[in-house]
Tab-separated table of C-alpha atoms in Angstrom:
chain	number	residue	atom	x	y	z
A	1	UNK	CA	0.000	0.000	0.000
A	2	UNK	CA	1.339	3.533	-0.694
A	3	UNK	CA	1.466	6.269	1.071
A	4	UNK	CA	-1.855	7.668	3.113
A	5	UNK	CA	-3.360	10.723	2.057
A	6	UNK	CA	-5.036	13.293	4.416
A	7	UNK	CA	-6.487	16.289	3.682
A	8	UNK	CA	-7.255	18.965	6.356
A	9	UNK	CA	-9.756	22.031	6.046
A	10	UNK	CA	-10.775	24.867	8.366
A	11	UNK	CA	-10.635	28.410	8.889
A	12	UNK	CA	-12.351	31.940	9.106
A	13	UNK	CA	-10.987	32.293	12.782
A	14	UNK	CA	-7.974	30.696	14.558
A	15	UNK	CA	-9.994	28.391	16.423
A	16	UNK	CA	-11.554	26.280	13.410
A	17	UNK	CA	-7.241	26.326	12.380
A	18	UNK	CA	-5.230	25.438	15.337
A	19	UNK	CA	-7.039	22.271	16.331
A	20	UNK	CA	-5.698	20.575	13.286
A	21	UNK	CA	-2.176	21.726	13.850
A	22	UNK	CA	-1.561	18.906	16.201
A	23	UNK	CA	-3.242	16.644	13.926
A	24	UNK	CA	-1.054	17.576	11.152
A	25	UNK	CA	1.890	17.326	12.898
A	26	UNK	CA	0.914	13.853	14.400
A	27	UNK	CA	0.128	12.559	10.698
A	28	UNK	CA	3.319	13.928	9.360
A	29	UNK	CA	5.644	12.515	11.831
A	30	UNK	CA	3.760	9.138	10.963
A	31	UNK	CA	4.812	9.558	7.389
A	32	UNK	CA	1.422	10.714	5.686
A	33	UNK	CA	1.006	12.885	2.979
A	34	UNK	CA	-0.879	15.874	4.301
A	35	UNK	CA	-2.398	18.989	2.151
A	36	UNK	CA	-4.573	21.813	3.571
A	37	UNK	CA	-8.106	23.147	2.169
A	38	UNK	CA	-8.433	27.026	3.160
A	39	UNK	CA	-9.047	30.800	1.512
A	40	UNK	CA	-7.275	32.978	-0.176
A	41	UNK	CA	-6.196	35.300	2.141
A	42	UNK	CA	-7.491	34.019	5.438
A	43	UNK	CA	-5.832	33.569	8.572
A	44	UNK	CA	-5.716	29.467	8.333
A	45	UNK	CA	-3.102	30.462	5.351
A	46	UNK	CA	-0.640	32.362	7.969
A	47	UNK	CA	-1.315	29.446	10.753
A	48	UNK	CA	-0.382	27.031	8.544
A	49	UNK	CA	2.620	28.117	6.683
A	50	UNK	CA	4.671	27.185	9.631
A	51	UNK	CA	4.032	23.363	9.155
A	52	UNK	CA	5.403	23.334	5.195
A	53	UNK	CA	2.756	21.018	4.094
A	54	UNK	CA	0.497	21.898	0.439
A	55	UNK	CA	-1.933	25.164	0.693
A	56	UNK	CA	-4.701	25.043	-1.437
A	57	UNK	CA	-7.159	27.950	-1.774
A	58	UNK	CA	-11.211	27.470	-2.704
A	59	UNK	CA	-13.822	30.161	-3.161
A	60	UNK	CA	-15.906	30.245	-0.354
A	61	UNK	CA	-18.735	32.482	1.143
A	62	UNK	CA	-20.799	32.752	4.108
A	63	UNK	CA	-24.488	32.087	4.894
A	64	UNK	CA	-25.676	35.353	6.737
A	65	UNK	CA	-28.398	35.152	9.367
A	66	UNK	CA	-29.183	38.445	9.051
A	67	UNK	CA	-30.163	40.802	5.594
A	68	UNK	CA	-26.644	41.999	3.587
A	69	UNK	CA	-26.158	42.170	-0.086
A	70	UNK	CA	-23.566	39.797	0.262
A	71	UNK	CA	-26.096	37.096	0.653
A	72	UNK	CA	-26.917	37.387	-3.028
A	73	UNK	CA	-23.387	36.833	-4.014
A	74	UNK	CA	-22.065	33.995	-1.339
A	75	UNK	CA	-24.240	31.426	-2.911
A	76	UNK	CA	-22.672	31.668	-5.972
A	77	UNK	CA	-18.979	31.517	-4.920
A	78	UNK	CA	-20.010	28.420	-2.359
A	79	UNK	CA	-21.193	26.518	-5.794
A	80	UNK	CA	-17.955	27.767	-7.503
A	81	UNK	CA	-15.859	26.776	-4.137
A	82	UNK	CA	-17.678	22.909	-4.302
A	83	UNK	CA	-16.970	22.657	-8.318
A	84	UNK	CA	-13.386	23.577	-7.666
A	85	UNK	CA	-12.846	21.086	-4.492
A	86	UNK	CA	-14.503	18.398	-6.436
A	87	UNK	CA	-11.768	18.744	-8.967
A	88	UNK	CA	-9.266	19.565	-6.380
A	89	UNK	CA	-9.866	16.045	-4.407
A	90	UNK	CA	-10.271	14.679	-7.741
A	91	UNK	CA	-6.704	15.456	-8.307
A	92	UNK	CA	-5.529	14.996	-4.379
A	93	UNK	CA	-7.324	11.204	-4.149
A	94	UNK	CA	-6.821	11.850	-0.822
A	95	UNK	CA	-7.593	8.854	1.930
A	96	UNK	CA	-9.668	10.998	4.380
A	97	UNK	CA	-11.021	14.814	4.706
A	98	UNK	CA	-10.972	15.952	8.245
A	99	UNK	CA	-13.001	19.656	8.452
A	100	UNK	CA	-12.801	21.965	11.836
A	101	UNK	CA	-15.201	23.888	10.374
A	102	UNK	CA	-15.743	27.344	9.340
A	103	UNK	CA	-17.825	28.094	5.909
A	104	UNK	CA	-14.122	27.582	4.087
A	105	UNK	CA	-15.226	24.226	5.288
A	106	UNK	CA	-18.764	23.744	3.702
A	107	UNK	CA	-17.528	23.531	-0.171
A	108	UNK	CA	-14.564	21.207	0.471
A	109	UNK	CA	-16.493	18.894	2.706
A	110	UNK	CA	-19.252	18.655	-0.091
A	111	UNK	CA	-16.195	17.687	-3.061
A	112	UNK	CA	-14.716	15.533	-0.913
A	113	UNK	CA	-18.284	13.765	-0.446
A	114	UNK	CA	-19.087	13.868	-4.358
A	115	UNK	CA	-15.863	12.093	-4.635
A	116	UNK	CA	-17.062	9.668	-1.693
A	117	UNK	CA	-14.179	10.341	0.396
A	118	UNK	CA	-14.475	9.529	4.218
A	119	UNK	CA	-15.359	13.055	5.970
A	120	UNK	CA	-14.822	13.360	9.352
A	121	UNK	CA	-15.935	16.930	11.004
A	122	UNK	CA	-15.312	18.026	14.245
A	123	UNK	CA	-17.124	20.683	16.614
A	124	UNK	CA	-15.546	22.496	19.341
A	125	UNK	CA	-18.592	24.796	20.544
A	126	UNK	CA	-21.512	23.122	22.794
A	127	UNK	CA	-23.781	24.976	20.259
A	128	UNK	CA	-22.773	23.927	16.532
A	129	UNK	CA	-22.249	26.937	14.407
A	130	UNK	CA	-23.886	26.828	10.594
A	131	UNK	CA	-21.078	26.142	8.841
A	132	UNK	CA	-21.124	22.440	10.964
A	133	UNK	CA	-24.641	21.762	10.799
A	134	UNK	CA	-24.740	21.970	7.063
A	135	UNK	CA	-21.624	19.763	6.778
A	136	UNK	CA	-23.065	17.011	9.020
A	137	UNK	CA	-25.022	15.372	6.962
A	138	UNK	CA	-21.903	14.521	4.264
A	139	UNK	CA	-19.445	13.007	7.715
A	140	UNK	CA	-19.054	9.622	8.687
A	141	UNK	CA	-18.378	11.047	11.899
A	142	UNK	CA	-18.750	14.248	14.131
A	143	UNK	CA	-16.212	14.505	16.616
A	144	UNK	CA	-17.314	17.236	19.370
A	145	UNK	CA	-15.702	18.616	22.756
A	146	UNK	CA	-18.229	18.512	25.454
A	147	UNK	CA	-20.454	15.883	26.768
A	148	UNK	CA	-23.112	18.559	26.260
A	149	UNK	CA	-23.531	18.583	22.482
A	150	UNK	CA	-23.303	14.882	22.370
A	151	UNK	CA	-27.034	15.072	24.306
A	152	UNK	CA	-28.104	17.970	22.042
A	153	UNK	CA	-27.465	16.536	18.246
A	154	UNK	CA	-27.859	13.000	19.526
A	155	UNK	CA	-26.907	10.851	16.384
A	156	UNK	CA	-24.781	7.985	15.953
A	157	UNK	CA	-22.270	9.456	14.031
A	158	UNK	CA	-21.604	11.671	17.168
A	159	UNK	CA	-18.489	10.946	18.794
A	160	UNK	CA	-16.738	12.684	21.952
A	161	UNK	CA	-13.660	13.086	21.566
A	162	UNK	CA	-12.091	16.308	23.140
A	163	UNK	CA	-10.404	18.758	21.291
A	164	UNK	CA	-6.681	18.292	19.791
A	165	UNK	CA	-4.131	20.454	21.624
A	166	UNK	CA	-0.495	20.942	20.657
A	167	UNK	CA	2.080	19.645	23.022
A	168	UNK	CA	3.175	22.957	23.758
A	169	UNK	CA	0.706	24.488	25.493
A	170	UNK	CA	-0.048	20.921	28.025
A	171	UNK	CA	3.621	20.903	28.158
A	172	UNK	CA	4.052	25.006	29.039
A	173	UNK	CA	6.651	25.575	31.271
A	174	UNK	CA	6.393	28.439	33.977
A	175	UNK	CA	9.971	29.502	34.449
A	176	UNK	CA	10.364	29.478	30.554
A	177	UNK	CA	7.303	31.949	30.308
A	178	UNK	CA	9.013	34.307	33.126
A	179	UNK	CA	11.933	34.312	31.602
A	180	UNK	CA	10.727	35.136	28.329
A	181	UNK	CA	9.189	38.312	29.611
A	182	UNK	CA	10.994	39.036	32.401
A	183	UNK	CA	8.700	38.325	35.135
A	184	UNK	CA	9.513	37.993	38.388
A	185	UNK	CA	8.194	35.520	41.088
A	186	UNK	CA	6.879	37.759	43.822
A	187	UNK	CA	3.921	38.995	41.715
A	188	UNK	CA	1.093	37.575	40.434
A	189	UNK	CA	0.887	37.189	36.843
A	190	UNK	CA	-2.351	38.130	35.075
A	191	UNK	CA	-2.912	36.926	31.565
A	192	UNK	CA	-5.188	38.943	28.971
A	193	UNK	CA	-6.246	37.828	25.456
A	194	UNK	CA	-9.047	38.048	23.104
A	195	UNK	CA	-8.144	35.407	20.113
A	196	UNK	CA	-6.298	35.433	17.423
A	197	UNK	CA	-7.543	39.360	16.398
A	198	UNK	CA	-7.425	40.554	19.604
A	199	UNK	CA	-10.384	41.596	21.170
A	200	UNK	CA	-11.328	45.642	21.566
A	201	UNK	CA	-13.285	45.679	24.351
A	202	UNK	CA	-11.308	43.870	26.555
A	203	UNK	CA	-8.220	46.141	25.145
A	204	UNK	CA	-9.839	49.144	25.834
A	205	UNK	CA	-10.994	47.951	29.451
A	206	UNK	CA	-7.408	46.586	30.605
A	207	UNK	CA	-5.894	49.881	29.386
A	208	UNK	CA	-8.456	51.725	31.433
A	209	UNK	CA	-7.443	49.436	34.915
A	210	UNK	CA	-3.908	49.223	34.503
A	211	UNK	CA	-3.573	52.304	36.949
A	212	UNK	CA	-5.289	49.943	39.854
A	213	UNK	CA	-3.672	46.562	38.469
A	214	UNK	CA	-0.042	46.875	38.192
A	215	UNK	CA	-0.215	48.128	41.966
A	216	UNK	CA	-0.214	44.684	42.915
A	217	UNK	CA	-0.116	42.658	39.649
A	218	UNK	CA	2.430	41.931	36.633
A	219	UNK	CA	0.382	42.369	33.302
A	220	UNK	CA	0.738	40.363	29.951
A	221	UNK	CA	-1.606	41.575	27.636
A	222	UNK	CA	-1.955	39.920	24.350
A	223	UNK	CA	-3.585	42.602	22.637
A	224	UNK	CA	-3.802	41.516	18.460
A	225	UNK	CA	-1.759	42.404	15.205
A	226	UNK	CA	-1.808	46.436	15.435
A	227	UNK	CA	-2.832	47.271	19.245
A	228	UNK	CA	0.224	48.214	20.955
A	229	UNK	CA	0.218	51.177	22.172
A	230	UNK	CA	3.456	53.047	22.332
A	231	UNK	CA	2.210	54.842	24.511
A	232	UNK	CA	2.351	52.529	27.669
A	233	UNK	CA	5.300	50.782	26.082
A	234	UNK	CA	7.514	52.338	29.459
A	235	UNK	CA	4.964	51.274	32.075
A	236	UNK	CA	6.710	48.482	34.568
A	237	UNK	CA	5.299	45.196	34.824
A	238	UNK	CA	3.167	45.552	31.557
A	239	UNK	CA	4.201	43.494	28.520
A	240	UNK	CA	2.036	44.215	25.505
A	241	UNK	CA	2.283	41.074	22.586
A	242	UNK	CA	0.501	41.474	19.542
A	243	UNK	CA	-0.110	37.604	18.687
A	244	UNK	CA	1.690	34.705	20.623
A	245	UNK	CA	2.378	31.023	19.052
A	246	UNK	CA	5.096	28.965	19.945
A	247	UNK	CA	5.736	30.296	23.740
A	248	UNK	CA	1.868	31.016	24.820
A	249	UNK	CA	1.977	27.521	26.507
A	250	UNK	CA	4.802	28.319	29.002
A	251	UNK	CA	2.962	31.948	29.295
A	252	UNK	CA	-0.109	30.087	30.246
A	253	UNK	CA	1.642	27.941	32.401
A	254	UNK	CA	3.500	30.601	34.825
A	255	UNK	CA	0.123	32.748	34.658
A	256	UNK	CA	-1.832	32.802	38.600
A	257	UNK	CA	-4.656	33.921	36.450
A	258	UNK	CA	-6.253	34.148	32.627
A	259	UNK	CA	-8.759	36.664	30.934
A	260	UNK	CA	-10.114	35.527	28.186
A	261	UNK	CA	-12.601	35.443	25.403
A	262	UNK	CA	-15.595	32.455	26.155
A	263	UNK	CA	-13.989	30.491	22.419
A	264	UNK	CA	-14.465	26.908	23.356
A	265	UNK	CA	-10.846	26.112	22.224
A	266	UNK	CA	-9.387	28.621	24.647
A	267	UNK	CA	-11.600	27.165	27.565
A	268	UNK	CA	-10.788	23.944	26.377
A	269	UNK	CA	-7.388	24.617	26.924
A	270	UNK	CA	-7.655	26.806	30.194
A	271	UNK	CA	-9.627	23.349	32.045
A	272	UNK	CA	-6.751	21.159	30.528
A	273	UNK	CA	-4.168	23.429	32.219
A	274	UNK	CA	-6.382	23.723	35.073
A	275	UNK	CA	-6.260	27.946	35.024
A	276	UNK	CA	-8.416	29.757	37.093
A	277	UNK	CA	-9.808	32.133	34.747
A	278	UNK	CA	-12.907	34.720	33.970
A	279	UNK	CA	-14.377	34.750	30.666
A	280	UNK	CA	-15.583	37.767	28.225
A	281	UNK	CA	-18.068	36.319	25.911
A	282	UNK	CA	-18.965	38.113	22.711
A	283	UNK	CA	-22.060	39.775	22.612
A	284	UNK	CA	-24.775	38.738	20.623
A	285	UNK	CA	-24.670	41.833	19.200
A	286	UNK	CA	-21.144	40.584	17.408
A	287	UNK	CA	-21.739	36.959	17.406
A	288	UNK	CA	-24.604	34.066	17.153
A	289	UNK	CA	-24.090	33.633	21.002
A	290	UNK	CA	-22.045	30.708	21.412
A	291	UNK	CA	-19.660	32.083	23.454
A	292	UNK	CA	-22.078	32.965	25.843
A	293	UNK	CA	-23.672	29.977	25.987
A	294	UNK	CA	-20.558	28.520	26.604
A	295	UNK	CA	-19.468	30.658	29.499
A	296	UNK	CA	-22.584	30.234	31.128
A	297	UNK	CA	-22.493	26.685	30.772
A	298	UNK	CA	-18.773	26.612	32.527
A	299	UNK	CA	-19.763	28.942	35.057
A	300	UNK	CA	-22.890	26.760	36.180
A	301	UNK	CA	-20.487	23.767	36.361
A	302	UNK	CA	-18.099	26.198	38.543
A	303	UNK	CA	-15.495	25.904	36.820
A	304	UNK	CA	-15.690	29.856	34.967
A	305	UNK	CA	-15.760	33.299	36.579
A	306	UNK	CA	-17.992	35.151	33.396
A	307	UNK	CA	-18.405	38.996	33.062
A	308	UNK	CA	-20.564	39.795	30.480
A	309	UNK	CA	-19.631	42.229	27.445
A	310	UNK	CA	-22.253	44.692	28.510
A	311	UNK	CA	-21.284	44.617	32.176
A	312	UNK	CA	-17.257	44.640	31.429
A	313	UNK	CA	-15.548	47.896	33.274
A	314	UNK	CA	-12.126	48.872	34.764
A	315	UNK	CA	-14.310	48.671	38.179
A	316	UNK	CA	-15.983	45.396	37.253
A	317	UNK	CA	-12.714	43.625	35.987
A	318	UNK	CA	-10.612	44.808	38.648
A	319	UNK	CA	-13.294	43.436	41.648
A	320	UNK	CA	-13.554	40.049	39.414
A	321	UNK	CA	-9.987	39.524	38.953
A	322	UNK	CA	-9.122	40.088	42.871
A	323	UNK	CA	-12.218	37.716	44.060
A	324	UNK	CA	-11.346	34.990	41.828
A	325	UNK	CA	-7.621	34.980	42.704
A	326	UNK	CA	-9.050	34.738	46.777
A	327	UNK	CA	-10.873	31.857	45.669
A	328	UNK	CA	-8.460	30.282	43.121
A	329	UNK	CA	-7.943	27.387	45.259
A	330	UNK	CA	-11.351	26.017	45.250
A	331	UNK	CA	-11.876	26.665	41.324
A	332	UNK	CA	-9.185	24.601	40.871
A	333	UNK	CA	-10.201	22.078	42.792
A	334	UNK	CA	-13.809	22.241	41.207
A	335	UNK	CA	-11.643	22.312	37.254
A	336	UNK	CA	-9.736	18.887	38.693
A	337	UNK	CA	-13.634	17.466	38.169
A	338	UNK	CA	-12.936	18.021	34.649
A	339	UNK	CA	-12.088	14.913	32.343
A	340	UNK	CA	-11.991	14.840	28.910
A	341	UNK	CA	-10.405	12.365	26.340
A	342	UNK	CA	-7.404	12.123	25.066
A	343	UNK	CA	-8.292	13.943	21.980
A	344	UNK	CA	-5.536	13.052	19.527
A	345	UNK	CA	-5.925	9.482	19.908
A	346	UNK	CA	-9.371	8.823	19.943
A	347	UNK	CA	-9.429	11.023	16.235
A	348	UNK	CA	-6.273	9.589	14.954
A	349	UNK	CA	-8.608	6.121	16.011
A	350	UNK	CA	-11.609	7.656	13.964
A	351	UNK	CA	-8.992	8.619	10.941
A	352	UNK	CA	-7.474	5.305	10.386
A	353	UNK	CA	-10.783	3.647	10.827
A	354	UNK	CA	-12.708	5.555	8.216
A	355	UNK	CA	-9.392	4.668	5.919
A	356	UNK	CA	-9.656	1.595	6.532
A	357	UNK	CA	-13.310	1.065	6.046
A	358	UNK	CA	-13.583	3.741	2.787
């Protein structure tokens, strides 16, 4: 038998991208050949590069819930993305598709299907997003995080499985992350980030409390491409970072406490790492409202400290950040409740199977 073939597809945001990064390494140390599905100019192209494996671009488009004149024009590049990953996998022959989603996801998942290769999708929200539910119906399986959205699609092709994470960040190490930044050890380290764009109005709230935190607190703010601000460049014990890859896992690790957006990857990862943390969900204003569903969900288990959008102010971040840090012990504790498989196995599992049995 020759070589195995996977191909990979995702994107629109970094969390339908850096799940498969694992993944991709895994199949690549195992000798596979391994090509990527994304957009032109999205951001799966610049998370990807990295791994030196084949970038292939579709036209894609996305399925608005609300009225924009886009929604006359989508439809037809989704048809033109699906003709040109027919002929694309065509071409590829690969073994297996495995989608994280994303409406980059929706016409490759469809050629892949025309050309009856095995599709395997996976969902990291406890709501599935569009983009998923249309692609369900063409996967052999649907690999999803929480235990939750098992019970809510409740199909046999459901499988729980977690959500691939790369070594680094379960591996983080905390002196590494000081010593990257220069922190010190008789401080308390508070972490800020808002994905992979940054996130404005948790920017524009930590800029407003710095004043009150770095009395008592070293800062590392990972603000997205463009937000530094020179300005507070000079202050002590702040350390602004645009975007953070290959050293956010020993950052993580040395950090007494995270503030975050409510992404399901980046909770995901804060229960793995067992982080006391407090969560800033999108607004539904800028979002379907998954994130909130999912900080509410996390924060009725006890495991999530959750200040909504609306609410968020230098007074209200401030007051949560000092009684969550009293009562980090205890969230921990609660967080040690959570279990969750061992995500790269049980897919790799699913992978070889539906090889096997396409």
């Amino acid at each position: 038998m020759g070589v195995k073939k996977i191909l990979f597809t995702g994107g629109g945001s970094a969390g339908h991208v850096t799940p498969n990064v694992g993944l991709i390494e895994t199949f690549l140390r195992e000798g596979w050949q391994v090509s990527y599905v994304g957009s032109i100019d999205g951001i799966e192209k610049e998370i990807i590069a990295p791994l030196d494996v084949d970038y292939h671009s579709v036209s894609s488009g996305k399925l608005r819930r609300y009225f924009s004149w886009q929604n006359f024009i989508d439809p037809v590049r989704i048809v033109l993305g699906v003709v040109q990953s027919f002929l694309l996998c065509r071409r590829l022959s690969p073994d297996v598709l495995f989608s994280k989603g994303g409406f980059i996801s929706v016409p490759v998942v469809i050629g892949a299907w025309l050309n009856r290769i095995p599709v395997i999708t996976h969902e990291s929200d406890i709501t599935p997003g569009l983009a998923n539910k249309l692609c369900f119906p063409f996967a052999a399986h649907v690999c999803v995080t929480f235990p939750e959205t098992v019970k809510m699609l409740d199909s046999a092709k459901v499988v729980l499985t977690g959500t691939p994470v790369r070594a680094a960040i379960l591996s983080g190490n905390a002196a590494a992350g000081r010593d990257h930044l220069g922190l010190t050890s008789d401080r308390k380290i508070l972490l800020f980030f808002g994905g992979s764009l940054g996130a404005t109005a948790i920017n524009v709230v930590v800029h407003a409390s710095l004043p009150q935190l770095l009395e008592n607190f070293q800062v590392v703010h990972i603000c997205g491409a463009g937000n530094i601000r020179t300005d507070l460049a000079s202050l002590q014990n702040y350390h602004q970072l645009e975007y953070l890859h290959e050293q956010f896992g020993d950052l993580l690790a040395c950090a007494d406490l995270v503030v975050s957006r409510a992404g399901a990857n980046s909770i995901y990862e804060l229960l793995l790492c067992r982080k006391p943390h407090i969560l800033v969900p999108l607004s539904r204003l800028a979002s379907r409202g998954d994130q909130i569903v999912n900080a509410r969900t996390f924060a009725n288990l006890g495991y999530s400290e959750v200040i909504e959008e609306e609410d968020l102010t230098a007074e209200s971040l401030c007051a949560k950040i000092v009684s969550t840090l009293r009562d980090s012990d205890e969230i921990i504790a609660r967080i040690d409740r959570f279990q969750s498989p061992d995500a790269m196995a049980v897919i790799r599992d699913l992978i070889l199977t539906a090889v096997r049995d396409g």
